[in-house]
Amino acid sequence: MAADSAAAKRYAQAAFELAVESGTIAEWRADLEDIASVLTDSQLAGWLADRNVPVEERMNAVQRILDVQPMALNLAKLLVQRFRSRDARSIVTSFAALADTYDGIVDAQVTTAVPIDGDQSLRIEQQISSVIGKRIRLTTAVDPAILGGLVIRVGDQLVDGSVRSRLKTLKKQLEGAI
């Protein structure tokens, strides 16, 4: 694990603990997104990370620009002060993962050979949810190479129900019979 990734996870963990204690997980999600937008994605990002600009100037700018709760503002200032502003996007990602786990939400991806409609997607989402006992945030993808059926990925688990996979299995079985 890279040092920056480890630091981002520590900041995210601290913010998450504060969010749980105060019952403001959704507010923290939004605030962290705003912070990341300013510290990493805005035109000011480079200036805010510049070691040649006095820290007080950068912190004052953050104070004026960001409209977030006081604890989130303190985090933004701390990131600027410690030259960690570029870690803000990783903090958002780590915080979101912690919040999703806390809320019992799991990401799942379903790949099909042809696009599926909203009703099919909803039925698949409900099926996966009932099997694993958690709420699902489903994304879909299309890959004509699977020929038919579907491939489901939930976390690091993969269920390959594609026609292509079945044909490969049948081919191996036929080759073994010869």
Coordinates of C-alpha atoms in Angstrom, one line a residue:
M1 CA 0.0 0.0 0.0
A2 CA 1.4 3.4 -1.0
A3 CA 2.0 5.9 1.7
D4 CA -0.5 8.4 0.1
S5 CA -3.1 5.7 0.0
A6 CA -2.5 4.7 3.6
A7 CA -2.7 8.4 4.7
A8 CA -5.9 8.9 2.7
K9 CA -7.4 5.9 4.4
R10 CA -6.5 7.2 7.9
Y11 CA -8.0 10.6 7.2
A12 CA -11.1 8.9 5.8
Q13 CA -11.4 6.6 8.8
A14 CA -11.1 9.6 11.2
A15 CA -13.8 11.5 9.2
F16 CA -16.0 8.4 9.2
E17 CA -15.8 8.0 12.9
L18 CA -16.8 11.6 13.4
A19 CA -19.7 11.1 10.9
V20 CA -21.0 8.1 12.7
E21 CA -20.7 9.7 16.1
S22 CA -22.7 12.8 14.9
G23 CA -25.1 10.9 12.7
T24 CA -24.0 12.9 9.7
I25 CA -22.7 10.4 7.2
A26 CA -24.6 11.8 4.2
E27 CA -23.5 15.4 5.1
W28 CA -19.8 14.2 5.3
R29 CA -20.1 12.4 2.0
A30 CA -21.2 15.7 0.4
D31 CA -18.7 17.8 2.2
L32 CA -15.8 15.5 1.3
E33 CA -16.9 15.6 -2.3
D34 CA -16.9 19.4 -2.2
I35 CA -13.5 19.4 -0.6
A36 CA -12.0 17.1 -3.2
S37 CA -13.5 19.2 -6.0
V38 CA -11.7 22.3 -4.7
L39 CA -8.5 20.6 -3.6
T40 CA -7.9 18.3 -6.5
D41 CA -10.2 19.2 -9.4
S42 CA -10.4 23.0 -9.5
Q43 CA -8.2 25.5 -11.1
L44 CA -6.9 26.4 -7.7
A45 CA -5.7 22.8 -7.0
G46 CA -2.1 23.5 -8.1
W47 CA -1.9 26.7 -6.1
L48 CA -3.3 25.1 -3.0
A49 CA -0.7 22.4 -3.2
D50 CA 2.2 24.8 -4.0
R51 CA 4.8 24.7 -1.2
N52 CA 6.0 28.2 -2.3
V53 CA 2.7 29.8 -1.4
P54 CA 2.5 30.6 2.4
V55 CA 0.3 28.1 4.2
E56 CA -1.8 30.9 5.8
E57 CA -2.8 32.2 2.3
R58 CA -3.8 28.8 1.2
M59 CA -5.8 28.0 4.4
N60 CA -7.5 31.4 4.1
A61 CA -8.5 30.6 0.6
V62 CA -9.9 27.3 1.6
Q63 CA -11.9 29.0 4.4
R64 CA -13.4 31.5 1.9
I65 CA -14.1 29.0 -0.8
L66 CA -15.6 26.0 1.0
D67 CA -19.1 26.0 2.4
V68 CA -18.9 22.8 4.5
Q69 CA -19.5 21.9 8.1
P70 CA -16.8 23.1 10.6
M71 CA -15.2 19.7 11.1
A72 CA -15.0 19.1 7.4
L73 CA -13.4 22.5 6.9
N74 CA -10.9 21.7 9.6
L75 CA -10.0 18.5 7.6
A76 CA -9.6 20.5 4.4
K77 CA -7.3 23.0 6.2
L78 CA -5.3 20.2 7.7
L79 CA -4.8 18.6 4.2
V80 CA -3.6 22.0 2.8
Q81 CA -1.4 22.6 5.8
R82 CA 0.2 19.2 5.6
F83 CA 0.6 19.3 1.8
R84 CA -1.9 16.5 1.4
S85 CA -4.5 18.3 -0.6
R86 CA -3.9 15.9 -3.6
D87 CA -5.1 13.1 -1.4
A88 CA -8.7 14.5 -1.1
R89 CA -10.1 12.4 -3.9
S90 CA -8.7 9.2 -2.4
I91 CA -10.2 10.2 1.0
V92 CA -13.6 10.5 -0.7
T93 CA -13.2 7.0 -2.2
S94 CA -12.1 5.5 1.1
F95 CA -14.9 7.3 3.1
A96 CA -17.5 6.1 0.6
A97 CA -16.4 2.5 0.9
L98 CA -16.6 2.8 4.7
A99 CA -20.0 4.4 4.6
D100 CA -21.3 1.8 2.1
T101 CA -20.1 -1.1 4.3
Y102 CA -21.7 0.6 7.3
D103 CA -25.0 1.0 5.4
G104 CA -24.8 -2.6 4.1
I105 CA -24.4 -1.6 0.5
V106 CA -22.4 -3.7 -1.9
D107 CA -21.4 -2.9 -5.5
A108 CA -22.3 -5.5 -8.1
Q109 CA -21.6 -5.5 -11.8
V110 CA -23.6 -7.5 -14.3
T111 CA -22.2 -8.0 -17.8
T112 CA -24.5 -9.3 -20.5
A113 CA -24.2 -9.9 -24.2
V114 CA -26.9 -7.4 -25.0
P115 CA -28.2 -4.3 -23.1
I116 CA -30.8 -5.0 -20.5
D117 CA -33.7 -2.8 -19.6
G118 CA -34.6 -1.2 -16.3
D119 CA -37.0 -4.0 -15.2
Q120 CA -34.5 -6.7 -16.0
S121 CA -31.8 -4.8 -14.1
L122 CA -34.1 -4.4 -11.1
R123 CA -35.0 -8.1 -11.0
I124 CA -31.3 -9.0 -11.2
E125 CA -30.5 -6.5 -8.4
Q126 CA -33.3 -8.0 -6.2
Q127 CA -32.1 -11.6 -6.9
I128 CA -28.5 -10.7 -6.0
S129 CA -29.6 -8.8 -2.9
S130 CA -31.7 -11.8 -1.7
V131 CA -28.8 -14.2 -2.2
I132 CA -26.2 -12.2 -0.3
G133 CA -28.5 -10.5 2.2
K134 CA -27.3 -6.9 1.5
R135 CA -28.5 -4.0 -0.5
I136 CA -26.9 -3.8 -4.0
R137 CA -25.8 -0.9 -6.1
L138 CA -25.9 -2.4 -9.5
T139 CA -24.0 -1.3 -12.6
T140 CA -24.4 -3.0 -15.9
A141 CA -22.0 -3.5 -18.8
V142 CA -22.4 -5.0 -22.3
D143 CA -19.8 -7.4 -23.7
P144 CA -21.0 -9.3 -26.9
A145 CA -18.0 -11.7 -26.5
I146 CA -19.9 -13.6 -23.7
L147 CA -22.5 -14.6 -26.4
G148 CA -25.4 -14.9 -23.9
G149 CA -26.2 -15.3 -20.2
L150 CA -24.6 -13.1 -17.7
V151 CA -21.5 -12.6 -15.6
I152 CA -21.9 -11.2 -12.1
R153 CA -19.2 -9.7 -10.0
V154 CA -19.8 -8.8 -6.4
G155 CA -16.7 -7.6 -4.7
D156 CA -14.0 -10.1 -5.5
Q157 CA -16.5 -12.9 -6.2
L158 CA -17.3 -13.8 -9.8
V159 CA -20.2 -15.9 -11.1
D160 CA -19.8 -16.7 -14.7
G161 CA -23.1 -17.8 -16.2
S162 CA -22.2 -16.8 -19.8
V163 CA -22.7 -19.0 -22.8
R164 CA -19.1 -18.5 -23.7
S165 CA -18.0 -20.0 -20.4
R166 CA -20.4 -22.9 -20.8
L167 CA -19.1 -23.6 -24.3
K168 CA -15.5 -23.7 -23.0
T169 CA -16.5 -26.1 -20.3
L170 CA -18.3 -28.3 -22.8
K171 CA -15.3 -28.2 -25.1
K172 CA -13.0 -29.3 -22.2
Q173 CA -15.3 -32.2 -21.4
L174 CA -15.5 -33.3 -25.0
E175 CA -11.7 -33.2 -25.3
G176 CA -11.4 -35.3 -22.1
A177 CA -13.7 -37.9 -23.5
I178 CA -11.6 -38.5 -26.6

